[in-house]
Amino acid sequence: MDKGYVHIFCGEGKGKTTAAIGQAIRAASMGKNVFIIQFLKEKLSEEIRFIERLEPEIKLFRFQKANCAFNNLTQEEQAEEAQNIRNGWNFAKKVMVTQECDILILDEVLGLIEKGIITEEEVKSLITSRDENMSLILTGIPRHESLWEYADAVTELIQRR
């Protein structure tokens, strides 16, 4: 089995999720098992419908119940969704322990740190608990440079205009 890697896609620019999905498609085409867990995103986006068409090679998991993006919810709704998101985070930790996939993509996970739903320490712990053959891709707008030392690659997308 190929040695796994950790790749972070971050920054204000567009294309972080698209780049991660590209990695997923590439891996699936080589017979790898890919899980994507999405956080903080709209439930009814075209992007999600496209990913769902890639099953069973690429499996998409979402734990949020609301149809709209997290930032568009009321404070009360956000508090409720935060628990659903924690369930998704716990699922990600289970996947790491049980090695249910070859590549795990945690889409918008870096935003969870900004929202206080998880901590940088929890993300570091997840990265360091990874089996050396499993790959992990993290995406999100926030840079969280303290995580970069745990990554094999960091791609920062910058919005120029």
PDB file of C-alpha atoms in Angstrom:
ATOM      1  CA  MET A   1       0.000   0.000   0.000  1.00  0.00           C
ATOM      2  CA  ASP A   2       1.168   3.518  -0.757  1.00  0.00           C
ATOM      3  CA  LYS A   3       2.228   5.697   2.129  1.00  0.00           C
ATOM      4  CA  GLY A   4      -0.494   8.151   3.080  1.00  0.00           C
ATOM      5  CA  TYR A   5      -0.154  11.910   3.319  1.00  0.00           C
ATOM      6  CA  VAL A   6      -1.755  14.937   4.953  1.00  0.00           C
ATOM      7  CA  HIS A   7      -2.759  17.850   2.710  1.00  0.00           C
ATOM      8  CA  ILE A   8      -4.321  21.117   3.875  1.00  0.00           C
ATOM      9  CA  PHE A   9      -6.237  23.347   1.448  1.00  0.00           C
ATOM     10  CA  CYS A  10      -6.921  26.740   3.063  1.00  0.00           C
ATOM     11  CA  GLY A  11      -7.373  30.419   2.321  1.00  0.00           C
ATOM     12  CA  GLU A  12      -9.917  32.964   1.139  1.00  0.00           C
ATOM     13  CA  GLY A  13      -9.752  31.864  -2.502  1.00  0.00           C
ATOM     14  CA  LYS A  14     -12.221  29.596  -4.248  1.00  0.00           C
ATOM     15  CA  GLY A  15     -11.451  25.976  -5.107  1.00  0.00           C
ATOM     16  CA  LYS A  16     -10.470  24.270  -1.840  1.00  0.00           C
ATOM     17  CA  THR A  17     -13.301  21.750  -1.911  1.00  0.00           C
ATOM     18  CA  THR A  18     -12.925  21.340  -5.668  1.00  0.00           C
ATOM     19  CA  ALA A  19      -9.228  20.499  -5.234  1.00  0.00           C
ATOM     20  CA  ALA A  20     -10.046  17.991  -2.492  1.00  0.00           C
ATOM     21  CA  ILE A  21     -12.715  16.379  -4.677  1.00  0.00           C
ATOM     22  CA  GLY A  22     -10.164  16.182  -7.485  1.00  0.00           C
ATOM     23  CA  GLN A  23      -7.868  14.249  -5.138  1.00  0.00           C
ATOM     24  CA  ALA A  24     -10.814  11.995  -4.260  1.00  0.00           C
ATOM     25  CA  ILE A  25     -11.595  11.254  -7.899  1.00  0.00           C
ATOM     26  CA  ARG A  26      -7.939  10.542  -8.642  1.00  0.00           C
ATOM     27  CA  ALA A  27      -7.693   8.158  -5.680  1.00  0.00           C
ATOM     28  CA  ALA A  28     -10.987   6.414  -6.468  1.00  0.00           C
ATOM     29  CA  SER A  29      -9.849   5.877 -10.060  1.00  0.00           C
ATOM     30  CA  MET A  30      -6.885   3.955  -8.621  1.00  0.00           C
ATOM     31  CA  GLY A  31      -9.166   1.720  -6.555  1.00  0.00           C
ATOM     32  CA  LYS A  32      -8.888   3.635  -3.266  1.00  0.00           C
ATOM     33  CA  ASN A  33     -11.784   3.938  -0.865  1.00  0.00           C
ATOM     34  CA  VAL A  34     -12.621   7.613  -0.180  1.00  0.00           C
ATOM     35  CA  PHE A  35     -14.813   9.165   2.526  1.00  0.00           C
ATOM     36  CA  ILE A  36     -15.754  12.847   2.516  1.00  0.00           C
ATOM     37  CA  ILE A  37     -17.231  14.394   5.650  1.00  0.00           C
ATOM     38  CA  GLN A  38     -18.600  17.874   5.026  1.00  0.00           C
ATOM     39  CA  PHE A  39     -19.116  20.529   7.660  1.00  0.00           C
ATOM     40  CA  LEU A  40     -20.722  23.998   7.647  1.00  0.00           C
ATOM     41  CA  LYS A  41     -22.044  23.783   4.066  1.00  0.00           C
ATOM     42  CA  GLU A  42     -25.442  24.146   2.471  1.00  0.00           C
ATOM     43  CA  LYS A  43     -27.213  20.835   2.111  1.00  0.00           C
ATOM     44  CA  LEU A  44     -28.764  21.588  -1.265  1.00  0.00           C
ATOM     45  CA  SER A  45     -25.720  22.663  -3.257  1.00  0.00           C
ATOM     46  CA  GLU A  46     -24.878  21.328  -6.712  1.00  0.00           C
ATOM     47  CA  GLU A  47     -21.487  20.285  -5.387  1.00  0.00           C
ATOM     48  CA  ILE A  48     -23.112  17.838  -2.960  1.00  0.00           C
ATOM     49  CA  ARG A  49     -25.388  16.387  -5.631  1.00  0.00           C
ATOM     50  CA  PHE A  50     -22.360  15.800  -7.859  1.00  0.00           C
ATOM     51  CA  ILE A  51     -20.408  14.034  -5.113  1.00  0.00           C
ATOM     52  CA  GLU A  52     -23.402  11.800  -4.376  1.00  0.00           C
ATOM     53  CA  ARG A  53     -23.303  10.600  -7.992  1.00  0.00           C
ATOM     54  CA  LEU A  54     -19.763   9.299  -7.383  1.00  0.00           C
ATOM     55  CA  GLU A  55     -20.924   6.716  -4.839  1.00  0.00           C
ATOM     56  CA  PRO A  56     -20.050   3.992  -4.001  1.00  0.00           C
ATOM     57  CA  GLU A  57     -16.400   4.772  -4.813  1.00  0.00           C
ATOM     58  CA  ILE A  58     -16.576   8.077  -2.961  1.00  0.00           C
ATOM     59  CA  LYS A  59     -18.876   8.252   0.050  1.00  0.00           C
ATOM     60  CA  LEU A  60     -20.203  11.574   1.306  1.00  0.00           C
ATOM     61  CA  PHE A  61     -21.267  12.084   4.925  1.00  0.00           C
ATOM     62  CA  ARG A  62     -23.020  15.119   6.393  1.00  0.00           C
ATOM     63  CA  PHE A  63     -24.255  15.331   9.950  1.00  0.00           C
ATOM     64  CA  GLN A  64     -25.926  18.725   9.850  1.00  0.00           C
ATOM     65  CA  LYS A  65     -29.715  18.722   9.650  1.00  0.00           C
ATOM     66  CA  ALA A  66     -30.363  22.258   8.352  1.00  0.00           C
ATOM     67  CA  ASN A  67     -30.539  22.888   4.606  1.00  0.00           C
ATOM     68  CA  CYS A  68     -28.776  26.252   4.745  1.00  0.00           C
ATOM     69  CA  ALA A  69     -25.155  27.025   5.593  1.00  0.00           C
ATOM     70  CA  PHE A  70     -24.185  27.226   9.283  1.00  0.00           C
ATOM     71  CA  ASN A  71     -23.526  30.976   9.106  1.00  0.00           C
ATOM     72  CA  ASN A  72     -27.100  31.602   7.939  1.00  0.00           C
ATOM     73  CA  LEU A  73     -28.658  29.964  11.010  1.00  0.00           C
ATOM     74  CA  THR A  74     -29.897  31.711  14.140  1.00  0.00           C
ATOM     75  CA  GLN A  75     -27.794  31.392  17.291  1.00  0.00           C
ATOM     76  CA  GLU A  76     -30.207  28.812  18.660  1.00  0.00           C
ATOM     77  CA  GLU A  77     -30.077  26.794  15.433  1.00  0.00           C
ATOM     78  CA  GLN A  78     -26.275  27.042  15.395  1.00  0.00           C
ATOM     79  CA  ALA A  79     -26.101  25.636  18.931  1.00  0.00           C
ATOM     80  CA  GLU A  80     -28.221  22.672  17.848  1.00  0.00           C
ATOM     81  CA  GLU A  81     -26.204  22.151  14.684  1.00  0.00           C
ATOM     82  CA  ALA A  82     -22.940  22.343  16.642  1.00  0.00           C
ATOM     83  CA  GLN A  83     -23.938  19.091  18.359  1.00  0.00           C
ATOM     84  CA  ASN A  84     -24.709  17.467  15.002  1.00  0.00           C
ATOM     85  CA  ILE A  85     -21.325  18.665  13.758  1.00  0.00           C
ATOM     86  CA  ARG A  86     -19.627  17.178  16.846  1.00  0.00           C
ATOM     87  CA  ASN A  87     -21.272  13.872  15.891  1.00  0.00           C
ATOM     88  CA  GLY A  88     -19.622  14.215  12.478  1.00  0.00           C
ATOM     89  CA  TRP A  89     -16.286  14.959  14.123  1.00  0.00           C
ATOM     90  CA  ASN A  90     -16.660  11.863  16.316  1.00  0.00           C
ATOM     91  CA  PHE A  91     -17.446   9.830  13.204  1.00  0.00           C
ATOM     92  CA  ALA A  92     -14.216  11.134  11.611  1.00  0.00           C
ATOM     93  CA  LYS A  93     -12.252   9.965  14.674  1.00  0.00           C
ATOM     94  CA  LYS A  94     -13.917   6.528  14.436  1.00  0.00           C
ATOM     95  CA  VAL A  95     -13.025   6.286  10.736  1.00  0.00           C
ATOM     96  CA  MET A  96      -9.393   7.070  11.597  1.00  0.00           C
ATOM     97  CA  VAL A  97      -9.272   4.354  14.273  1.00  0.00           C
ATOM     98  CA  THR A  98     -11.047   1.689  12.231  1.00  0.00           C
ATOM     99  CA  GLN A  99      -9.301   2.665   8.970  1.00  0.00           C
ATOM    100  CA  GLU A 100     -12.546   2.319   7.023  1.00  0.00           C
ATOM    101  CA  CYS A 101     -11.127   4.215   4.058  1.00  0.00           C
ATOM    102  CA  ASP A 102      -7.842   4.965   2.326  1.00  0.00           C
ATOM    103  CA  ILE A 103      -8.476   8.709   2.076  1.00  0.00           C
ATOM    104  CA  LEU A 104     -10.508  10.806   4.483  1.00  0.00           C
ATOM    105  CA  ILE A 105     -11.466  14.320   3.414  1.00  0.00           C
ATOM    106  CA  LEU A 106     -12.701  16.663   6.139  1.00  0.00           C
ATOM    107  CA  ASP A 107     -14.254  19.467   4.116  1.00  0.00           C
ATOM    108  CA  GLU A 108     -14.438  22.837   5.925  1.00  0.00           C
ATOM    109  CA  VAL A 109     -13.072  21.290   9.121  1.00  0.00           C
ATOM    110  CA  LEU A 110     -10.757  24.275   9.654  1.00  0.00           C
ATOM    111  CA  GLY A 111     -13.830  26.472  10.048  1.00  0.00           C
ATOM    112  CA  LEU A 112     -14.951  24.348  12.998  1.00  0.00           C
ATOM    113  CA  ILE A 113     -11.968  25.633  14.964  1.00  0.00           C
ATOM    114  CA  GLU A 114     -12.969  29.237  14.244  1.00  0.00           C
ATOM    115  CA  LYS A 115     -16.509  28.522  15.422  1.00  0.00           C
ATOM    116  CA  GLY A 116     -15.279  26.925  18.675  1.00  0.00           C
ATOM    117  CA  ILE A 117     -16.849  23.559  17.834  1.00  0.00           C
ATOM    118  CA  ILE A 118     -13.490  21.749  17.922  1.00  0.00           C
ATOM    119  CA  THR A 119      -9.978  22.838  18.877  1.00  0.00           C
ATOM    120  CA  GLU A 120      -6.665  22.886  17.038  1.00  0.00           C
ATOM    121  CA  GLU A 121      -5.446  20.319  19.578  1.00  0.00           C
ATOM    122  CA  GLU A 122      -8.230  17.947  18.541  1.00  0.00           C
ATOM    123  CA  VAL A 123      -7.231  18.323  14.891  1.00  0.00           C
ATOM    124  CA  LYS A 124      -3.553  17.759  15.732  1.00  0.00           C
ATOM    125  CA  SER A 125      -4.517  14.648  17.686  1.00  0.00           C
ATOM    126  CA  LEU A 126      -6.524  13.330  14.740  1.00  0.00           C
ATOM    127  CA  ILE A 127      -3.635  13.932  12.339  1.00  0.00           C
ATOM    128  CA  THR A 128      -1.094  12.235  14.578  1.00  0.00           C
ATOM    129  CA  SER A 129      -3.379   9.245  15.224  1.00  0.00           C
ATOM    130  CA  ARG A 130      -3.624   8.512  11.511  1.00  0.00           C
ATOM    131  CA  ASP A 131      -2.216   5.233  10.209  1.00  0.00           C
ATOM    132  CA  GLU A 132       0.775   5.935   7.952  1.00  0.00           C
ATOM    133  CA  ASN A 133      -1.020   4.377   4.972  1.00  0.00           C
ATOM    134  CA  MET A 134      -4.115   6.538   5.300  1.00  0.00           C
ATOM    135  CA  SER A 135      -4.328   9.952   3.666  1.00  0.00           C
ATOM    136  CA  LEU A 136      -6.084  12.909   5.258  1.00  0.00           C
ATOM    137  CA  ILE A 137      -7.191  16.069   3.467  1.00  0.00           C
ATOM    138  CA  LEU A 138      -8.364  19.085   5.462  1.00  0.00           C
ATOM    139  CA  THR A 139     -10.062  22.128   3.944  1.00  0.00           C
ATOM    140  CA  GLY A 140     -11.314  25.471   5.191  1.00  0.00           C
ATOM    141  CA  ILE A 141     -10.847  29.207   4.918  1.00  0.00           C
ATOM    142  CA  PRO A 142      -8.837  29.763   8.142  1.00  0.00           C
ATOM    143  CA  ARG A 143      -5.071  29.233   7.797  1.00  0.00           C
ATOM    144  CA  HIS A 144      -4.299  27.709  11.211  1.00  0.00           C
ATOM    145  CA  GLU A 145      -0.584  27.740  10.515  1.00  0.00           C
ATOM    146  CA  SER A 146       0.131  25.733  13.673  1.00  0.00           C
ATOM    147  CA  LEU A 147      -1.306  22.717  11.808  1.00  0.00           C
ATOM    148  CA  TRP A 148       1.017  23.151   8.848  1.00  0.00           C
ATOM    149  CA  GLU A 149       3.919  21.376  10.537  1.00  0.00           C
ATOM    150  CA  TYR A 150       1.744  18.230  10.646  1.00  0.00           C
ATOM    151  CA  ALA A 151       1.015  18.340   6.909  1.00  0.00           C
ATOM    152  CA  ASP A 152       2.978  16.958   3.986  1.00  0.00           C
ATOM    153  CA  ALA A 153       1.538  19.704   1.776  1.00  0.00           C
ATOM    154  CA  VAL A 154      -0.314  22.965   2.295  1.00  0.00           C
ATOM    155  CA  THR A 155      -2.053  24.764  -0.528  1.00  0.00           C
ATOM    156  CA  GLU A 156      -3.262  28.263   0.260  1.00  0.00           C
ATOM    157  CA  LEU A 157      -5.745  29.728  -2.185  1.00  0.00           C
ATOM    158  CA  ILE A 158      -5.753  33.505  -2.292  1.00  0.00           C
ATOM    159  CA  GLN A 159      -8.572  35.665  -3.661  1.00  0.00           C
ATOM    160  CA  ARG A 160      -6.862  38.323  -5.803  1.00  0.00           C
ATOM    161  CA  ARG A 161      -9.925  40.350  -6.839  1.00  0.00           C
TER     162      ARG A 161
END
